[in-house]
Amino acid sequence: MTKLSGDEATILAQVQAIVRETVPEANCELQDYQHQIGCGALDQWGDVQAVKFRRQEWDDEIVRHKAKVLATLIRTGGSSAG
C-alpha cells in the first residue's frame, strides 16, 4: 500500500493512470475544493457510473480496488446483480 504523493494535480494524474489500467475510458477530476477525486465512465446504457476517492483514500491499493468496482458498475449498469 503506497500513499500517492505530490500536489493535487500530480495525484489526479496518478489516479487517472491507475484507474485507466482497468477502465481505459474513465475520466477523473478533482472535486469538492480539491479534497476528493471522482472517476467515471458511461455504461452500455448511456448512464454515468462513478467512484470517488476522498483525500485519505489517495493510495494505490485503494485506487486499484475502486477501479475494479467502477469496471463492475460499468458492466452491470450499477446493478448488484452482475
Short mmCIF file of N, CA, C and O in Angstrom, two decimals:
data_model
loop_
_atom_site.label_atom_id
_atom_site.label_comp_id
_atom_site.label_asym_id
_atom_site.label_seq_id
_atom_site.Cartn_x
_atom_site.Cartn_y
_atom_site.Cartn_z
N MET A 1 0.85 -1.16 0.00
CA MET A 1 0.00 0.00 0.00
C MET A 1 0.90 1.23 0.00
O MET A 1 1.65 1.46 0.93
N THR A 2 0.83 2.00 -1.07
CA THR A 2 1.67 3.18 -1.22
C THR A 2 0.82 4.43 -1.33
O THR A 2 -0.01 4.54 -2.23
N LYS A 3 1.02 5.34 -0.41
CA LYS A 3 0.31 6.62 -0.43
C LYS A 3 0.78 7.41 -1.65
O LYS A 3 1.98 7.53 -1.90
N LEU A 4 -0.16 7.94 -2.42
CA LEU A 4 0.20 8.77 -3.56
C LEU A 4 0.65 10.13 -3.04
O LEU A 4 0.08 10.66 -2.10
N SER A 5 1.68 10.67 -3.66
CA SER A 5 2.22 11.93 -3.15
C SER A 5 2.37 12.96 -4.27
O SER A 5 2.39 12.62 -5.45
N GLY A 6 2.46 14.21 -3.85
CA GLY A 6 2.58 15.33 -4.77
C GLY A 6 1.43 16.29 -4.54
O GLY A 6 0.62 16.11 -3.63
N ASP A 7 1.36 17.31 -5.39
CA ASP A 7 0.24 18.24 -5.28
C ASP A 7 -1.01 17.58 -5.88
O ASP A 7 -0.95 16.48 -6.43
N GLU A 8 -2.14 18.23 -5.75
CA GLU A 8 -3.41 17.65 -6.18
C GLU A 8 -3.41 17.27 -7.66
O GLU A 8 -3.92 16.22 -8.03
N ALA A 9 -2.83 18.12 -8.51
CA ALA A 9 -2.80 17.82 -9.94
C ALA A 9 -1.95 16.59 -10.24
O ALA A 9 -2.31 15.77 -11.10
N THR A 10 -0.86 16.43 -9.54
CA THR A 10 0.01 15.26 -9.71
C THR A 10 -0.71 13.99 -9.26
O THR A 10 -0.67 12.96 -9.94
N ILE A 11 -1.38 14.07 -8.12
CA ILE A 11 -2.11 12.91 -7.62
C ILE A 11 -3.26 12.57 -8.55
O ILE A 11 -3.51 11.39 -8.83
N LEU A 12 -3.94 13.58 -9.07
CA LEU A 12 -5.01 13.34 -10.04
C LEU A 12 -4.47 12.55 -11.24
O LEU A 12 -5.09 11.58 -11.67
N ALA A 13 -3.34 12.95 -11.76
CA ALA A 13 -2.74 12.25 -12.90
C ALA A 13 -2.39 10.81 -12.54
O ALA A 13 -2.59 9.89 -13.35
N GLN A 14 -1.90 10.58 -11.32
CA GLN A 14 -1.57 9.23 -10.88
C GLN A 14 -2.83 8.38 -10.76
O GLN A 14 -2.85 7.22 -11.20
N VAL A 15 -3.88 8.94 -10.16
CA VAL A 15 -5.15 8.22 -10.02
C VAL A 15 -5.71 7.90 -11.40
O VAL A 15 -6.12 6.76 -11.67
N GLN A 16 -5.70 8.86 -12.30
CA GLN A 16 -6.20 8.66 -13.66
C GLN A 16 -5.47 7.50 -14.33
O GLN A 16 -6.09 6.62 -14.93
N ALA A 17 -4.15 7.47 -14.22
CA ALA A 17 -3.36 6.40 -14.84
C ALA A 17 -3.69 5.03 -14.25
O ALA A 17 -3.84 4.05 -14.98
N ILE A 18 -3.82 4.97 -12.93
CA ILE A 18 -4.14 3.69 -12.28
C ILE A 18 -5.54 3.21 -12.68
O ILE A 18 -5.73 2.04 -13.02
N VAL A 19 -6.52 4.11 -12.65
CA VAL A 19 -7.89 3.74 -12.99
C VAL A 19 -7.97 3.28 -14.45
O VAL A 19 -8.63 2.28 -14.76
N ARG A 20 -7.26 3.96 -15.34
CA ARG A 20 -7.32 3.59 -16.76
C ARG A 20 -6.65 2.25 -17.06
O ARG A 20 -6.86 1.70 -18.14
N GLU A 21 -5.87 1.71 -16.14
CA GLU A 21 -5.35 0.35 -16.32
C GLU A 21 -6.51 -0.64 -16.36
O GLU A 21 -6.44 -1.65 -17.05
N THR A 22 -7.56 -0.36 -15.60
CA THR A 22 -8.72 -1.25 -15.51
C THR A 22 -9.89 -0.76 -16.36
O THR A 22 -10.60 -1.55 -16.96
N VAL A 23 -10.08 0.56 -16.41
CA VAL A 23 -11.19 1.16 -17.16
C VAL A 23 -10.60 2.23 -18.08
O VAL A 23 -10.53 3.41 -17.72
N PRO A 24 -10.14 1.82 -19.28
CA PRO A 24 -9.44 2.75 -20.18
C PRO A 24 -10.23 4.00 -20.55
O PRO A 24 -9.65 5.06 -20.81
N GLU A 25 -11.55 3.91 -20.56
CA GLU A 25 -12.38 5.05 -20.97
C GLU A 25 -12.72 6.00 -19.83
O GLU A 25 -13.38 7.02 -20.03
N ALA A 26 -12.26 5.71 -18.63
CA ALA A 26 -12.60 6.53 -17.46
C ALA A 26 -11.93 7.90 -17.51
O ALA A 26 -10.81 8.05 -18.01
N ASN A 27 -12.63 8.87 -16.98
CA ASN A 27 -12.08 10.22 -16.80
C ASN A 27 -12.18 10.57 -15.33
O ASN A 27 -13.17 10.26 -14.67
N CYS A 28 -11.15 11.24 -14.83
CA CYS A 28 -11.11 11.62 -13.42
C CYS A 28 -10.98 13.12 -13.29
O CYS A 28 -10.40 13.77 -14.17
N GLU A 29 -11.50 13.66 -12.19
CA GLU A 29 -11.41 15.09 -11.95
C GLU A 29 -11.34 15.37 -10.46
O GLU A 29 -11.83 14.58 -9.64
N LEU A 30 -10.71 16.49 -10.12
CA LEU A 30 -10.71 16.95 -8.74
C LEU A 30 -12.09 17.50 -8.42
O LEU A 30 -12.71 18.16 -9.25
N GLN A 31 -12.57 17.23 -7.22
CA GLN A 31 -13.89 17.69 -6.80
C GLN A 31 -13.82 18.19 -5.37
O GLN A 31 -12.83 17.98 -4.67
N ASP A 32 -14.89 18.80 -4.93
CA ASP A 32 -15.04 19.22 -3.54
C ASP A 32 -13.84 20.05 -3.06
O ASP A 32 -13.19 19.72 -2.08
N TYR A 33 -13.57 21.12 -3.81
CA TYR A 33 -12.47 22.03 -3.46
C TYR A 33 -11.14 21.28 -3.36
O TYR A 33 -10.33 21.52 -2.47
N GLN A 34 -10.94 20.35 -4.27
CA GLN A 34 -9.71 19.55 -4.40
C GLN A 34 -9.47 18.61 -3.22
O GLN A 34 -8.35 18.20 -2.97
N HIS A 35 -10.54 18.21 -2.52
CA HIS A 35 -10.41 17.28 -1.41
C HIS A 35 -10.82 15.87 -1.79
O HIS A 35 -10.70 14.96 -0.98
N GLN A 36 -11.33 15.70 -3.01
CA GLN A 36 -11.64 14.35 -3.46
C GLN A 36 -11.48 14.29 -4.97
O GLN A 36 -11.48 15.31 -5.65
N ILE A 37 -11.34 13.07 -5.46
CA ILE A 37 -11.22 12.82 -6.89
C ILE A 37 -12.37 11.91 -7.29
O ILE A 37 -12.64 10.91 -6.62
N GLY A 38 -13.06 12.27 -8.35
CA GLY A 38 -14.12 11.44 -8.90
C GLY A 38 -13.70 10.90 -10.25
O GLY A 38 -13.10 11.63 -11.05
N CYS A 39 -13.97 9.63 -10.49
CA CYS A 39 -13.67 9.00 -11.77
C CYS A 39 -14.93 8.31 -12.27
O CYS A 39 -15.64 7.67 -11.50
N GLY A 40 -15.19 8.44 -13.56
CA GLY A 40 -16.38 7.83 -14.09
C GLY A 40 -16.29 7.56 -15.58
O GLY A 40 -15.36 8.00 -16.25
N ALA A 41 -17.27 6.80 -16.07
CA ALA A 41 -17.38 6.47 -17.48
C ALA A 41 -18.82 6.06 -17.76
O ALA A 41 -19.58 5.74 -16.84
N LEU A 42 -19.17 6.07 -19.03
CA LEU A 42 -20.52 5.66 -19.42
C LEU A 42 -20.62 4.15 -19.48
O LEU A 42 -19.70 3.47 -19.95
N ASP A 43 -21.77 3.62 -19.04
CA ASP A 43 -22.02 2.19 -19.21
C ASP A 43 -22.70 1.98 -20.57
O ASP A 43 -22.92 2.94 -21.33
N GLN A 44 -23.03 0.75 -20.89
CA GLN A 44 -23.59 0.44 -22.21
C GLN A 44 -24.99 1.01 -22.41
O GLN A 44 -25.50 1.05 -23.53
N TRP A 45 -25.62 1.47 -21.35
CA TRP A 45 -26.95 2.05 -21.43
C TRP A 45 -26.91 3.58 -21.47
O TRP A 45 -27.94 4.24 -21.44
N GLY A 46 -25.71 4.13 -21.49
CA GLY A 46 -25.55 5.58 -21.58
C GLY A 46 -25.61 6.31 -20.26
O GLY A 46 -25.73 7.54 -20.23
N ASP A 47 -25.55 5.58 -19.16
CA ASP A 47 -25.56 6.20 -17.84
C ASP A 47 -24.14 6.34 -17.31
O ASP A 47 -23.29 5.47 -17.54
N VAL A 48 -23.89 7.40 -16.60
CA VAL A 48 -22.58 7.60 -15.99
C VAL A 48 -22.48 6.77 -14.72
O VAL A 48 -23.36 6.83 -13.86
N GLN A 49 -21.42 6.01 -14.61
CA GLN A 49 -21.10 5.26 -13.40
C GLN A 49 -19.83 5.89 -12.84
O GLN A 49 -18.93 6.26 -13.60
N ALA A 50 -19.74 6.05 -11.54
CA ALA A 50 -18.61 6.77 -10.96
C ALA A 50 -18.23 6.23 -9.59
O ALA A 50 -19.05 5.63 -8.90
N VAL A 51 -16.98 6.47 -9.25
CA VAL A 51 -16.46 6.22 -7.90
C VAL A 51 -15.75 7.48 -7.45
O VAL A 51 -15.32 8.29 -8.27
N LYS A 52 -15.63 7.63 -6.14
CA LYS A 52 -14.97 8.82 -5.58
C LYS A 52 -13.90 8.38 -4.60
O LYS A 52 -14.04 7.37 -3.91
N PHE A 53 -12.84 9.17 -4.55
CA PHE A 53 -11.73 8.93 -3.64
C PHE A 53 -11.56 10.14 -2.75
O PHE A 53 -11.22 11.23 -3.23
N ARG A 54 -11.80 9.97 -1.48
CA ARG A 54 -11.54 11.06 -0.53
C ARG A 54 -10.04 11.16 -0.31
O ARG A 54 -9.29 10.22 -0.56
N ARG A 55 -9.59 12.27 0.17
CA ARG A 55 -8.16 12.53 0.34
C ARG A 55 -7.45 11.39 1.08
O ARG A 55 -6.36 10.98 0.70
N GLN A 56 -8.05 10.85 2.12
CA GLN A 56 -7.40 9.78 2.88
C GLN A 56 -7.33 8.47 2.09
O GLN A 56 -6.65 7.54 2.50
N GLU A 57 -8.02 8.40 0.95
CA GLU A 57 -8.01 7.21 0.11
C GLU A 57 -7.06 7.34 -1.09
O GLU A 57 -7.09 6.51 -1.99
N TRP A 58 -6.22 8.37 -1.10
CA TRP A 58 -5.30 8.56 -2.21
C TRP A 58 -4.11 7.64 -2.02
O TRP A 58 -3.01 8.05 -1.68
N ASP A 59 -4.36 6.36 -2.27
CA ASP A 59 -3.42 5.28 -2.03
C ASP A 59 -3.57 4.31 -3.20
O ASP A 59 -4.68 4.02 -3.62
N ASP A 60 -2.46 3.80 -3.73
CA ASP A 60 -2.54 2.98 -4.94
C ASP A 60 -3.41 1.74 -4.78
O ASP A 60 -4.15 1.36 -5.69
N GLU A 61 -3.38 1.10 -3.63
CA GLU A 61 -4.18 -0.11 -3.41
C GLU A 61 -5.67 0.20 -3.41
O GLU A 61 -6.47 -0.52 -4.02
N ILE A 62 -6.06 1.26 -2.74
CA ILE A 62 -7.47 1.67 -2.70
C ILE A 62 -7.94 2.08 -4.10
O ILE A 62 -9.03 1.72 -4.53
N VAL A 63 -7.09 2.81 -4.83
CA VAL A 63 -7.46 3.25 -6.18
C VAL A 63 -7.67 2.04 -7.09
O VAL A 63 -8.64 1.97 -7.84
N ARG A 64 -6.77 1.05 -7.01
CA ARG A 64 -6.93 -0.15 -7.83
C ARG A 64 -8.22 -0.91 -7.48
O ARG A 64 -8.93 -1.39 -8.36
N HIS A 65 -8.52 -1.00 -6.20
CA HIS A 65 -9.75 -1.67 -5.78
C HIS A 65 -10.98 -0.95 -6.32
O HIS A 65 -11.88 -1.57 -6.89
N LYS A 66 -11.03 0.36 -6.16
CA LYS A 66 -12.19 1.11 -6.62
C LYS A 66 -12.27 1.15 -8.15
O LYS A 66 -13.36 1.27 -8.70
N ALA A 67 -11.15 1.01 -8.84
CA ALA A 67 -11.18 0.90 -10.30
C ALA A 67 -11.90 -0.38 -10.70
O ALA A 67 -12.68 -0.40 -11.67
N LYS A 68 -11.68 -1.46 -9.96
CA LYS A 68 -12.39 -2.72 -10.22
C LYS A 68 -13.89 -2.54 -9.94
O LYS A 68 -14.73 -3.08 -10.66
N VAL A 69 -14.20 -1.80 -8.88
CA VAL A 69 -15.61 -1.51 -8.58
C VAL A 69 -16.23 -0.74 -9.73
O VAL A 69 -17.35 -1.06 -10.17
N LEU A 70 -15.52 0.26 -10.26
CA LEU A 70 -16.03 1.04 -11.38
C LEU A 70 -16.25 0.14 -12.59
O LEU A 70 -17.27 0.26 -13.27
N ALA A 71 -15.33 -0.75 -12.87
CA ALA A 71 -15.49 -1.67 -14.00
C ALA A 71 -16.75 -2.51 -13.84
O ALA A 71 -17.49 -2.73 -14.81
N THR A 72 -17.02 -2.96 -12.63
CA THR A 72 -18.24 -3.74 -12.36
C THR A 72 -19.48 -2.89 -12.55
O THR A 72 -20.47 -3.33 -13.15
N LEU A 73 -19.45 -1.66 -12.05
CA LEU A 73 -20.59 -0.75 -12.23
C LEU A 73 -20.88 -0.52 -13.71
O LEU A 73 -22.04 -0.51 -14.13
N ILE A 74 -19.82 -0.35 -14.49
CA ILE A 74 -19.99 -0.12 -15.93
C ILE A 74 -20.58 -1.36 -16.60
O ILE A 74 -21.48 -1.27 -17.42
N ARG A 75 -20.09 -2.52 -16.23
CA ARG A 75 -20.57 -3.77 -16.82
C ARG A 75 -22.03 -4.05 -16.47
O ARG A 75 -22.79 -4.55 -17.29
N THR A 76 -22.43 -3.72 -15.25
CA THR A 76 -23.77 -4.08 -14.78
C THR A 76 -24.75 -2.92 -14.78
O THR A 76 -25.92 -3.11 -14.43
N GLY A 77 -24.29 -1.75 -15.14
CA GLY A 77 -25.18 -0.58 -15.09
C GLY A 77 -25.50 -0.14 -13.68
O GLY A 77 -26.51 0.48 -13.43
N GLY A 78 -24.63 -0.49 -12.75
CA GLY A 78 -24.84 -0.10 -11.36
C GLY A 78 -25.63 -1.11 -10.56
O GLY A 78 -25.82 -0.96 -9.37
N SER A 79 -26.06 -2.17 -11.22
CA SER A 79 -26.83 -3.21 -10.54
C SER A 79 -25.89 -4.13 -9.77
O SER A 79 -24.79 -4.42 -10.20
N SER A 80 -26.33 -4.60 -8.64
CA SER A 80 -25.52 -5.56 -7.87
C SER A 80 -25.74 -6.98 -8.39
O SER A 80 -25.15 -7.93 -7.88
N ALA A 81 -26.58 -7.13 -9.41
CA ALA A 81 -26.89 -8.47 -9.93
C ALA A 81 -25.82 -9.01 -10.86
O ALA A 81 -25.86 -10.16 -11.23
N GLY A 82 -24.83 -8.17 -11.27
CA GLY A 82 -23.86 -8.60 -12.27
C GLY A 82 -22.63 -9.14 -11.69
O GLY A 82 -21.76 -9.70 -12.21
#
